[in-house]
Short mmCIF file of C-alpha atoms in Angstrom, two decimals:
data_model
loop_
_atom_site.label_atom_id
_atom_site.label_comp_id
_atom_site.label_asym_id
_atom_site.label_seq_id
_atom_site.Cartn_x
_atom_site.Cartn_y
_atom_site.Cartn_z
CA MET A 1202 0.00 0.01 -0.02
CA ALA A 1203 2.96 2.30 0.48
CA ASP A 1204 3.80 2.35 -3.22
CA GLU A 1205 0.18 3.10 -4.14
CA ARG A 1206 -0.18 6.10 -1.85
CA GLY A 1207 3.25 7.55 -2.48
CA GLY A 1208 5.45 9.30 0.03
CA GLY A 1209 4.78 11.84 2.71
CA GLU A 1210 2.62 11.19 5.69
CA ASP A 1211 0.79 8.26 4.08
CA ASN A 1212 4.05 6.43 3.68
CA VAL A 1213 4.66 6.71 7.38
CA ASN A 1214 1.23 5.22 8.21
CA ASP A 1215 2.19 1.93 6.57
CA ASN A 1216 4.14 0.72 9.62
CA MET A 1217 2.70 -0.75 12.81
CA GLY A 1218 3.12 2.43 14.82
CA ASN A 1219 6.77 3.29 14.29
CA GLN A 1220 5.84 6.96 13.71
CA LEU A 1221 5.24 7.33 17.48
CA GLN A 1222 8.04 9.19 19.21
CA LEU A 1223 9.72 6.42 21.13
CA LEU A 1224 12.57 8.75 22.21
CA PRO A 1225 11.08 12.24 22.30
CA ASP A 1226 13.85 13.74 24.47
CA ASN A 1227 16.81 12.71 22.38
CA GLU A 1228 16.81 14.20 18.89
CA GLU A 1229 20.20 12.72 17.95
CA GLU A 1230 19.05 9.18 18.59
CA GLU A 1231 15.76 9.92 16.85
CA GLU A 1232 17.56 10.97 13.70
CA GLU A 1233 19.72 7.84 13.88
CA ASP A 1234 16.57 5.68 13.99
CA ASP A 1235 15.43 7.11 10.70
CA MET A 1236 18.57 6.02 8.87
CA GLU A 1237 18.39 3.06 6.50
CA THR A 1238 20.51 0.06 7.28
CA GLU A 1239 21.22 -3.00 5.21
CA ASP A 1240 20.10 -6.31 6.69
CA ARG A 1241 22.94 -8.77 7.16
CA ASP A 1242 21.23 -11.45 9.22
CA SER A 1243 19.71 -13.14 6.18
CA LYS A 1244 23.10 -13.93 4.68
CA GLY A 1245 23.95 -17.49 5.54
CA ALA A 1246 20.82 -17.96 7.69
CA GLU A 1247 19.34 -21.47 7.75
CA LYS A 1248 15.77 -22.56 8.24
CA PRO A 1249 15.03 -23.67 11.81
CA THR A 1250 14.24 -27.37 12.22
CA LEU A 1251 11.77 -26.65 15.06
CA ILE A 1252 9.26 -23.84 15.43
CA THR A 1253 8.39 -23.11 19.08
CA PHE A 1254 6.09 -20.14 18.39
CA ASP A 1255 2.43 -20.78 19.19
CA PRO A 1256 0.59 -20.49 15.81
CA SER A 1257 -2.71 -19.74 17.52
CA LEU A 1258 -1.48 -16.35 18.80
CA PRO A 1259 -1.65 -14.46 15.47
CA THR A 1260 -5.17 -15.77 14.77
CA SER A 1261 -6.45 -14.29 18.03
CA HIS A 1262 -5.44 -10.74 17.02
CA ALA A 1263 -4.71 -10.01 20.71
CA TYR A 1264 -3.22 -6.61 19.75
CA LEU A 1265 -6.79 -5.38 19.26
CA GLY A 1266 -7.31 -5.73 23.02
CA ALA A 1267 -9.20 -8.06 25.31
CA ASP A 1268 -12.83 -8.16 26.37
CA MET A 1269 -14.29 -7.95 22.87
CA GLU A 1270 -17.97 -8.82 22.65
CA GLU A 1271 -18.25 -12.09 20.75
CA PHE A 1272 -21.18 -13.17 18.57
CA HIS A 1273 -22.25 -16.65 17.55
CA GLY A 1274 -24.38 -17.98 14.72
CA ARG A 1275 -24.07 -17.28 11.05
CA THR A 1276 -26.02 -15.28 8.44
CA VAL A 1277 -26.40 -17.14 5.14
CA HIS A 1278 -28.14 -15.53 2.18
CA ASP A 1279 -29.88 -17.66 -0.42
CA ASP A 1280 -27.98 -18.31 -3.65
CA ASP A 1281 -28.87 -15.91 -6.50
CA SER A 1282 -30.91 -13.77 -4.06
CA PHE A 1283 -30.70 -9.97 -4.15
CA GLN A 1284 -29.61 -8.22 -0.96
CA THR A 1285 -28.98 -4.61 0.03
CA ILE A 1286 -25.89 -4.44 2.19
CA PRO A 1287 -23.90 -1.45 3.58
CA VAL A 1288 -20.46 -1.07 2.01
CA LEU A 1289 -17.28 -0.77 4.05
CA PRO A 1290 -15.55 2.39 2.79
CA HIS A 1291 -11.83 3.17 2.58
CA THR A 1292 -10.59 -0.41 2.34
CA ALA A 1293 -8.09 -1.89 -0.07
CA VAL A 1294 -8.60 -5.53 0.97
CA MET A 1295 -9.88 -8.08 -1.53
CA LEU A 1296 -11.62 -10.37 0.93
CA VAL A 1297 -11.92 -14.12 0.29
CA PRO A 1298 -14.70 -16.24 1.88
CA GLY A 1299 -13.37 -17.80 5.08
CA GLN A 1300 -10.66 -15.16 5.49
CA THR A 1301 -10.49 -13.21 8.80
CA LEU A 1302 -10.62 -9.40 8.52
CA PRO A 1303 -9.52 -7.34 11.51
CA LEU A 1304 -10.49 -3.67 11.52
CA GLN A 1305 -9.84 -0.48 13.50
CA LEU A 1306 -12.23 2.24 12.46
CA PHE A 1307 -12.04 5.93 13.48
CA ARG A 1308 -14.04 7.92 10.95
CA PRO A 1309 -17.48 8.92 12.29
CA GLN A 1310 -19.17 7.56 9.14
CA GLU A 1311 -17.52 4.11 9.60
CA VAL A 1312 -18.31 4.02 13.34
CA SER A 1313 -21.94 4.91 12.66
CA MET A 1314 -22.18 2.23 9.98
CA MET A 1315 -20.75 -0.48 12.22
CA ARG A 1316 -23.20 0.38 15.01
CA SER A 1317 -26.05 0.00 12.57
CA VAL A 1318 -24.64 -3.28 11.24
CA ILE A 1319 -24.36 -4.74 14.75
CA GLN A 1320 -28.03 -3.98 15.39
CA ARG A 1321 -29.05 -5.88 12.25
CA ASP A 1322 -27.43 -9.07 10.91
CA ARG A 1323 -23.76 -8.07 11.50
CA THR A 1324 -23.09 -8.30 7.75
CA PHE A 1325 -21.43 -5.69 5.53
CA ALA A 1326 -19.98 -5.68 2.00
CA VAL A 1327 -16.34 -5.58 1.02
CA LEU A 1328 -15.91 -4.57 -2.61
CA SER A 1329 -13.15 -6.18 -4.65
CA HIS A 1330 -11.32 -3.18 -6.16
CA SER A 1331 -8.48 -4.29 -8.43
CA SER A 1332 -5.94 -1.52 -8.85
CA ASP A 1333 -3.86 -3.85 -11.04
CA ALA A 1334 -6.64 -4.21 -13.60
CA GLY A 1335 -7.51 -0.51 -13.49
CA ASP A 1336 -11.14 -1.06 -12.49
CA SER A 1337 -12.89 2.20 -11.52
CA GLU A 1338 -15.95 0.56 -10.00
CA ALA A 1339 -15.96 -2.85 -8.37
CA GLU A 1340 -18.25 -5.45 -9.92
CA PHE A 1341 -17.67 -8.22 -7.41
CA GLY A 1342 -17.12 -8.52 -3.67
CA THR A 1343 -17.56 -10.64 -0.56
CA THR A 1344 -19.93 -10.34 2.40
CA ALA A 1345 -18.25 -10.10 5.80
CA GLU A 1346 -19.88 -11.06 9.10
CA ILE A 1347 -18.74 -9.59 12.41
CA TYR A 1348 -17.94 -12.16 15.15
CA ALA A 1349 -16.17 -9.88 17.66
CA TYR A 1350 -16.76 -6.18 18.39
CA ARG A 1351 -15.69 -3.46 20.82
CA GLU A 1352 -16.10 0.30 21.09
CA GLU A 1353 -13.53 2.56 22.68
CA GLN A 1354 -13.12 6.27 23.29
CA GLU A 1355 -9.66 7.77 23.60
CA TYR A 1356 -8.74 11.47 23.39
CA ASP A 1357 -12.43 12.16 22.54
CA ILE A 1358 -12.11 9.92 19.45
CA GLU A 1359 -14.58 7.09 19.13
CA THR A 1360 -12.99 3.89 17.86
CA VAL A 1361 -14.57 0.62 16.77
CA LYS A 1362 -12.51 -2.57 16.74
CA VAL A 1363 -13.88 -5.43 14.70
CA LYS A 1364 -13.10 -9.02 13.84
CA ALA A 1365 -15.03 -10.22 10.82
CA VAL A 1366 -14.89 -13.21 8.51
CA GLY A 1367 -15.64 -13.44 4.74
CA ARG A 1368 -18.81 -15.35 3.95
CA GLN A 1369 -20.28 -15.25 0.43
CA ARG A 1370 -19.30 -13.88 -3.00
CA PHE A 1371 -21.58 -11.42 -4.71
CA LYS A 1372 -21.97 -9.43 -7.89
CA VAL A 1373 -22.71 -5.72 -7.62
CA HIS A 1374 -25.83 -4.45 -9.45
CA GLU A 1375 -26.22 -1.00 -7.98
CA ILE A 1376 -24.62 1.26 -5.41
CA ARG A 1377 -26.34 4.30 -3.91
CA THR A 1378 -25.27 6.79 -1.26
CA GLN A 1379 -27.58 7.65 1.62
CA ALA A 1380 -28.06 11.10 3.12
CA ASP A 1381 -25.62 10.17 5.93
CA GLY A 1382 -22.89 9.30 3.42
CA ILE A 1383 -23.12 5.50 3.94
CA ARG A 1384 -23.17 3.58 0.66
CA GLN A 1385 -25.65 0.75 0.17
CA ALA A 1386 -24.99 -1.91 -2.45
CA LYS A 1387 -27.66 -3.99 -4.14
CA VAL A 1388 -25.90 -7.29 -4.77
CA GLN A 1389 -26.68 -10.73 -6.07
CA ILE A 1390 -25.31 -13.62 -4.02
CA LEU A 1391 -23.20 -15.89 -6.24
CA PRO A 1392 -23.75 -19.61 -5.81
CA GLU A 1393 -21.07 -22.31 -5.48
CA ARG A 1394 -21.51 -24.88 -8.22
CA ILE A 1395 -20.96 -28.31 -6.67
CA LEU A 1396 -19.95 -30.61 -9.54
CA PRO A 1397 -20.61 -34.34 -9.18
CA ASP A 1398 -17.95 -37.05 -9.29
CA PRO A 1399 -16.79 -37.28 -12.94
CA LEU A 1400 -17.52 -41.06 -12.97
CA SER A 1401 -20.67 -41.03 -10.81
CA ALA A 1402 -22.95 -41.89 -13.74
CA LEU A 1403 -21.01 -45.12 -14.36
CA GLN A 1404 -20.69 -46.33 -10.80
CA LEU A 1405 -22.88 -49.26 -9.88
CA THR A 1406 -24.81 -48.83 -6.64
CA HIS A 1407 -24.56 -52.48 -5.57
CA LEU A 1408 -20.74 -52.28 -5.89
CA SER A 1409 -20.43 -49.12 -3.76
CA ARG A 1410 -19.68 -51.16 -0.64
CA LEU A 1411 -16.43 -52.19 -2.27
CA HIS A 1412 -15.26 -48.63 -2.73
CA MET A 1413 -12.72 -47.16 -0.33
CA HIS A 1414 -13.52 -43.92 1.47
CA PRO A 1415 -11.00 -41.28 2.58
CA SER A 1416 -12.23 -41.65 6.17
CA SER A 1417 -10.94 -45.24 6.14
CA LYS A 1418 -7.33 -44.03 5.84
CA PRO A 1419 -5.31 -45.14 8.92
CA PRO A 1420 -4.55 -42.15 11.15
CA THR A 1421 -0.81 -42.78 11.60
CA GLN A 1422 1.23 -43.77 8.57
CA SER A 1423 4.65 -43.13 7.10
CA CYS A 1424 4.94 -41.15 3.86
CA LYS A 1425 5.44 -44.35 1.80
CA GLN A 1426 2.49 -46.11 3.45
CA ALA A 1427 0.25 -43.05 2.91
CA GLN A 1428 1.28 -42.91 -0.74
CA ARG A 1429 0.55 -46.63 -1.23
CA TRP A 1430 -2.88 -46.20 0.41
CA TRP A 1431 -3.61 -43.24 -1.83
CA ASN A 1432 -2.58 -45.06 -4.99
CA LYS A 1433 -4.83 -48.02 -4.10
CA TYR A 1434 -7.70 -45.63 -3.32
CA GLN A 1435 -7.27 -43.87 -6.67
CA GLN A 1436 -7.13 -47.15 -8.53
CA ARG A 1437 -10.43 -48.34 -7.03
CA LYS A 1438 -12.09 -44.94 -7.39
CA PHE A 1439 -11.39 -44.66 -11.10
CA GLN A 1440 -11.81 -48.31 -12.04
CA CYS A 1441 -15.02 -47.40 -13.90
CA ALA A 1442 -12.87 -45.39 -16.35
CA SER A 1443 -12.14 -48.67 -18.15
CA LEU A 1444 -15.74 -48.51 -19.45
CA THR A 1445 -15.07 -45.18 -21.15
CA PRO A 1446 -12.78 -44.11 -24.00
CA TRP A 1447 -10.75 -41.91 -21.58
CA PRO A 1448 -7.97 -43.04 -19.24
CA PRO A 1449 -8.31 -42.61 -15.41
CA TRP A 1450 -5.92 -39.67 -15.23
CA VAL A 1451 -8.28 -37.53 -17.35
CA TYR A 1452 -11.00 -37.89 -14.74
CA GLY A 1453 -8.46 -37.16 -12.02
CA LEU A 1454 -8.02 -33.69 -13.50
CA TYR A 1455 -11.61 -32.86 -12.49
CA ASP A 1456 -11.89 -34.84 -9.28
CA SER A 1457 -11.99 -32.66 -6.16
CA GLU A 1458 -10.16 -35.16 -3.92
CA SER A 1459 -7.35 -35.61 -6.43
CA LEU A 1460 -6.98 -31.89 -6.89
CA MET A 1461 -6.97 -31.27 -3.12
CA ASN A 1462 -4.28 -33.93 -2.65
CA ARG A 1463 -2.12 -32.29 -5.35
CA VAL A 1464 -2.53 -28.87 -3.77
CA LYS A 1465 -1.58 -30.28 -0.36
CA LYS A 1466 1.63 -31.63 -1.82
CA GLN A 1467 2.42 -28.14 -3.15
CA LEU A 1468 1.58 -26.62 0.23
CA HIS A 1469 3.92 -29.00 1.96
CA GLU A 1470 6.66 -28.00 -0.42
CA TRP A 1471 6.06 -24.40 0.58
CA ASP A 1472 5.75 -25.24 4.26
CA GLU A 1473 7.16 -28.44 5.74
CA ASN A 1474 5.48 -27.75 9.09
CA LEU A 1475 2.00 -27.53 7.66
CA LYS A 1476 -0.49 -30.01 9.18
CA ASP A 1477 -3.31 -31.45 7.10
CA ASP A 1478 -5.57 -31.33 10.15
CA SER A 1479 -5.50 -27.52 10.07
CA LEU A 1480 -6.93 -27.47 6.51
CA PRO A 1481 -10.67 -27.55 5.66
CA LYS A 1482 -12.03 -30.99 4.59
CA ASN A 1483 -14.50 -29.94 1.87
CA ALA A 1484 -13.34 -28.68 -1.51
CA VAL A 1485 -15.12 -25.30 -1.39
CA ASP A 1486 -13.67 -24.12 1.92
CA PHE A 1487 -10.29 -25.69 1.03
CA SER A 1488 -10.11 -23.76 -2.26
CA TYR A 1489 -10.85 -20.48 -0.52
CA ARG A 1490 -8.27 -21.18 2.21
CA VAL A 1491 -5.62 -21.69 -0.47
CA ALA A 1492 -6.75 -18.54 -2.35
CA ALA A 1493 -6.34 -16.49 0.83
CA CYS A 1494 -2.79 -17.83 1.35
CA LEU A 1495 -1.48 -17.32 -2.18
CA PRO A 1496 0.81 -14.24 -2.48
CA ILE A 1497 -0.70 -13.10 -5.76
CA ASP A 1498 -1.63 -9.63 -6.95
CA ASP A 1499 -5.18 -8.23 -7.03
CA ALA A 1500 -5.79 -9.08 -10.72
CA LEU A 1501 -5.14 -12.78 -10.13
CA ARG A 1502 -7.11 -12.90 -6.89
CA LEU A 1503 -10.07 -11.28 -8.64
CA GLN A 1504 -9.97 -14.04 -11.27
CA LEU A 1505 -10.14 -16.64 -8.49
CA LEU A 1506 -13.09 -14.83 -6.87
CA LYS A 1507 -15.01 -14.83 -10.13
CA ILE A 1508 -14.80 -18.60 -10.46
CA GLY A 1509 -17.97 -20.28 -9.15
CA SER A 1510 -16.69 -23.87 -8.95
CA ALA A 1511 -14.25 -25.23 -6.37
CA ILE A 1512 -12.82 -27.68 -8.91
CA GLN A 1513 -11.94 -24.99 -11.44
CA ARG A 1514 -10.64 -22.77 -8.63
CA LEU A 1515 -8.33 -25.54 -7.41
CA ARG A 1516 -7.06 -26.13 -10.97
CA CYS A 1517 -6.15 -22.44 -11.28
CA GLU A 1518 -4.46 -22.45 -7.86
CA LEU A 1519 -2.42 -25.48 -8.88
CA ASP A 1520 -1.31 -23.62 -12.00
CA ILE A 1521 -0.34 -20.60 -9.96
CA MET A 1522 1.61 -22.67 -7.44
CA ASP A 1523 3.37 -24.66 -10.16
CA ARG A 1524 4.42 -21.62 -12.17
CA CYS A 1525 5.12 -18.99 -9.50
CA THR A 1526 8.88 -19.01 -8.77
CA SER A 1527 9.54 -15.90 -6.76
CA LEU A 1528 8.11 -12.62 -5.50
CA CYS A 1529 9.32 -9.19 -6.70
CA CYS A 1530 8.80 -5.60 -5.67
CA LYS A 1531 5.58 -4.41 -7.28
CA GLN A 1532 6.86 -0.85 -7.74
CA CYS A 1533 10.05 -1.55 -9.64
CA GLN A 1534 8.90 -5.03 -10.84
CA ASP A 1535 12.43 -6.35 -11.31
CA THR A 1536 13.84 -6.55 -7.81
CA GLU A 1537 13.51 -10.08 -6.42
CA ILE A 1538 12.52 -10.06 -2.76
CA THR A 1539 12.12 -13.73 -1.96
CA THR A 1540 11.40 -17.14 -3.48
CA LYS A 1541 8.50 -19.53 -2.85
CA ASN A 1542 10.90 -21.95 -1.11
CA GLU A 1543 11.24 -19.43 1.79
CA ILE A 1544 7.49 -19.34 2.53
CA PHE A 1545 6.36 -20.90 5.81
CA SER A 1546 3.38 -20.75 8.18
CA LEU A 1547 3.53 -19.07 11.55
CA SER A 1548 -0.27 -18.98 11.87
CA LEU A 1549 -3.02 -21.54 11.95
CA PHE A 1550 -4.53 -19.76 8.93
CA GLY A 1551 -1.46 -20.47 6.81
CA PRO A 1552 1.53 -18.46 5.53
CA MET A 1553 -0.51 -15.30 4.88
CA ALA A 1554 -3.18 -13.57 6.92
CA ALA A 1555 -4.67 -10.10 7.31
CA TYR A 1556 -3.63 -7.80 10.22
CA VAL A 1557 -4.47 -4.18 10.98
CA ASN A 1558 -2.11 -1.48 12.26
CA PRO A 1559 -2.97 1.31 14.78
CA GLN A 1560 -3.84 3.70 11.92
CA GLY A 1561 -6.45 1.29 10.52
CA TYR A 1562 -4.53 0.07 7.47
CA VAL A 1563 -5.01 -3.63 6.78
CA HIS A 1564 -1.98 -5.59 5.58
CA GLU A 1565 -2.19 -9.11 4.26
CA THR A 1566 1.19 -10.29 5.50
CA LEU A 1567 3.17 -13.26 4.13
CA THR A 1568 5.75 -14.90 6.43
CA VAL A 1569 9.06 -15.96 4.86
CA PHE A 1570 12.30 -17.17 6.36
CA LYS A 1571 14.62 -15.04 4.20
CA ALA A 1572 14.24 -11.93 2.05
CA ASN A 1573 16.69 -10.11 -0.22
CA ASN A 1574 17.27 -6.58 -1.47
CA LEU A 1575 15.66 -4.92 1.53
CA ASN A 1576 16.84 -2.07 3.80
CA LEU A 1577 15.75 -1.68 7.39
CA VAL A 1578 14.42 1.63 8.65
CA GLY A 1579 14.34 2.54 12.32
CA ARG A 1580 14.98 0.23 15.27
CA PRO A 1581 13.06 -2.85 16.47
CA SER A 1582 9.83 -2.23 18.41
CA THR A 1583 7.40 -4.55 20.16
CA LEU A 1584 4.58 -1.98 20.13
CA HIS A 1585 1.38 -3.43 18.65
CA SER A 1586 3.23 -6.48 17.33
CA TRP A 1587 1.11 -8.91 15.35
CA PHE A 1588 3.32 -11.77 16.49
CA PRO A 1589 3.64 -11.67 20.33
CA GLY A 1590 7.27 -12.17 21.42
CA TYR A 1591 8.70 -10.54 18.29
CA ALA A 1592 9.90 -6.99 17.64
CA TRP A 1593 9.32 -5.52 14.20
CA THR A 1594 11.47 -3.26 12.01
CA ILE A 1595 10.24 -1.52 8.85
CA ALA A 1596 11.66 -2.96 5.62
CA GLN A 1597 11.91 -1.08 2.33
CA CYS A 1598 12.91 -2.08 -1.19
CA ARG A 1599 16.60 -1.30 -1.68
CA THR A 1600 15.98 -0.15 -5.25
CA CYS A 1601 12.88 2.06 -5.09
CA GLU A 1602 12.46 2.50 -1.29
CA SER A 1603 8.87 1.22 -1.39
CA HIS A 1604 7.51 -0.17 1.84
CA MET A 1605 7.67 -3.97 1.58
CA GLY A 1606 6.89 -5.11 5.14
CA TRP A 1607 8.77 -5.78 8.32
CA LYS A 1608 11.57 -7.88 9.76
CA PHE A 1609 10.51 -9.65 12.97
CA THR A 1610 13.15 -10.50 15.61
CA ALA A 1611 12.52 -12.71 18.63
CA THR A 1612 12.82 -10.97 22.02
CA LYS A 1613 13.46 -14.30 23.82
CA LYS A 1614 16.29 -16.71 23.15
CA ASP A 1615 14.08 -19.82 23.36
CA LEU A 1616 11.70 -18.56 20.66
CA SER A 1617 12.04 -20.12 17.19
CA PRO A 1618 12.39 -18.93 14.50
CA SER A 1619 14.73 -16.30 15.89
CA ARG A 1620 13.90 -14.02 12.98
CA PHE A 1621 11.67 -13.92 9.93
CA TRP A 1622 10.10 -11.46 7.47
CA GLY A 1623 6.50 -10.32 7.07
CA LEU A 1624 5.88 -9.05 3.52
CA THR A 1625 2.73 -7.16 2.67
CA ARG A 1626 0.88 -8.61 -0.33
CA SER A 1627 -0.01 -5.23 -1.79
CA ALA A 1628 3.72 -4.46 -2.32
CA MET A 1629 4.57 -7.78 -4.03
CA LEU A 1630 4.25 -9.09 -7.56
CA PRO A 1631 4.47 -12.83 -8.26
CA ARG A 1632 7.04 -13.77 -10.94
CA ILE A 1633 5.28 -16.27 -13.20
CA PRO A 1634 7.29 -17.26 -16.31
CA PRO A 1635 5.16 -17.65 -19.45
CA GLY A 1636 4.17 -21.17 -20.40
CA GLU A 1637 4.71 -22.87 -23.71
CA GLY A 1638 3.36 -20.85 -26.59
CA GLU A 1639 2.81 -17.78 -24.37
CA GLU A 1640 6.03 -15.90 -25.20
CA GLY A 1641 5.28 -12.39 -26.28
CA ARG A 1642 1.61 -12.60 -25.31
CA GLU A 1643 0.47 -9.65 -23.30
CA GLY A 1644 -1.42 -10.51 -20.13
CA SER A 1645 -0.43 -14.18 -20.14
CA ARG A 1646 -0.29 -14.10 -16.32
CA LEU A 1647 -4.11 -14.04 -16.20
CA PHE A 1648 -4.30 -17.72 -17.19
CA CYS A 1649 -7.23 -18.35 -14.80
CA LEU A 1650 -9.56 -17.18 -17.57
#
């Protein structure tokens, strides 16, 4: 977000509170804090074999404070129904269903809107603006439902702190502005197309008892035993393919279980510590979890949001994960910041999650072990840290000085990893080499279409 808003005061607001005067009585030290320094810790650093950090801490968003009022239940709108929902203003987040959205709201209009939303069904609209595609008006978005809420008043400023979660995709039909300035969107709830098993029409009912089910997989197995079980399961599942002119692997390309298994293999390559138990079991929720964790730009994420089938969404995500090699600075587009081999999870939600800073800016932050071509600005601070036990330092691109994220350093010796990087998705661009026959084609990155 730093590169989109430019320099000046807005550029300062992209950190987690580093603009506060930590040393107000010592101007010399204050000037020294503003100097850029080159990071040297990443050189020769190795990945830790054991992570001792509690991955449940980032998901709690404890930095928002305790004693938030929690809500239970869920609002579900009928597929293809038309709803009128208030629109969250001043947000640059492209929300995915199932993704957590923390908010700190100060503007009177936003505070008033949230109070009204809490009194109704706790649902508001998050529009999917794609700055990459140059869209002036958003055509799609996601409903968000509040599950935790608190109001505060400090220095005569009313503040609302919110934890919400993405629910359903929608298409925008009309947006109108009320007299109080709050925008209301008339939207159509987009359905999820649940496709049947590609061989379901050929399977004989009286032989279904012979079929293996994923729930029958033994709980504890070695990698080789698990692979043998999976091969046997696939063989039995696609045995009906012998009655068709197509081989079994063709049907595997459109089988949700096969696609989920392939995506899990890719996720384990990205993160060796990832546990399958932490991932959703059904294909729809699983595809959205993966979409929320992929460090892709807005244009690609919008393509994923437009897809109404989990199977097609998983196929696109596999293509992205196969072809994405590294992440570059979005501003200068040629400075490599990190590679996909450095990505790891420090949260139960995966390697990337949304966090909000004290100024209300939401950053979708990707955790990586090592990053290159970054300069550090200021000194480490634990104030408002999204990862308890770690101090953060602002990181900028060495080439164009765009804000890229933060370096996190452990404040205790027994905490592992001792250091890592949090890169904001809005400042990164995935490097995806063109496939065969795509050389010279403009816009080949949008292969999801």
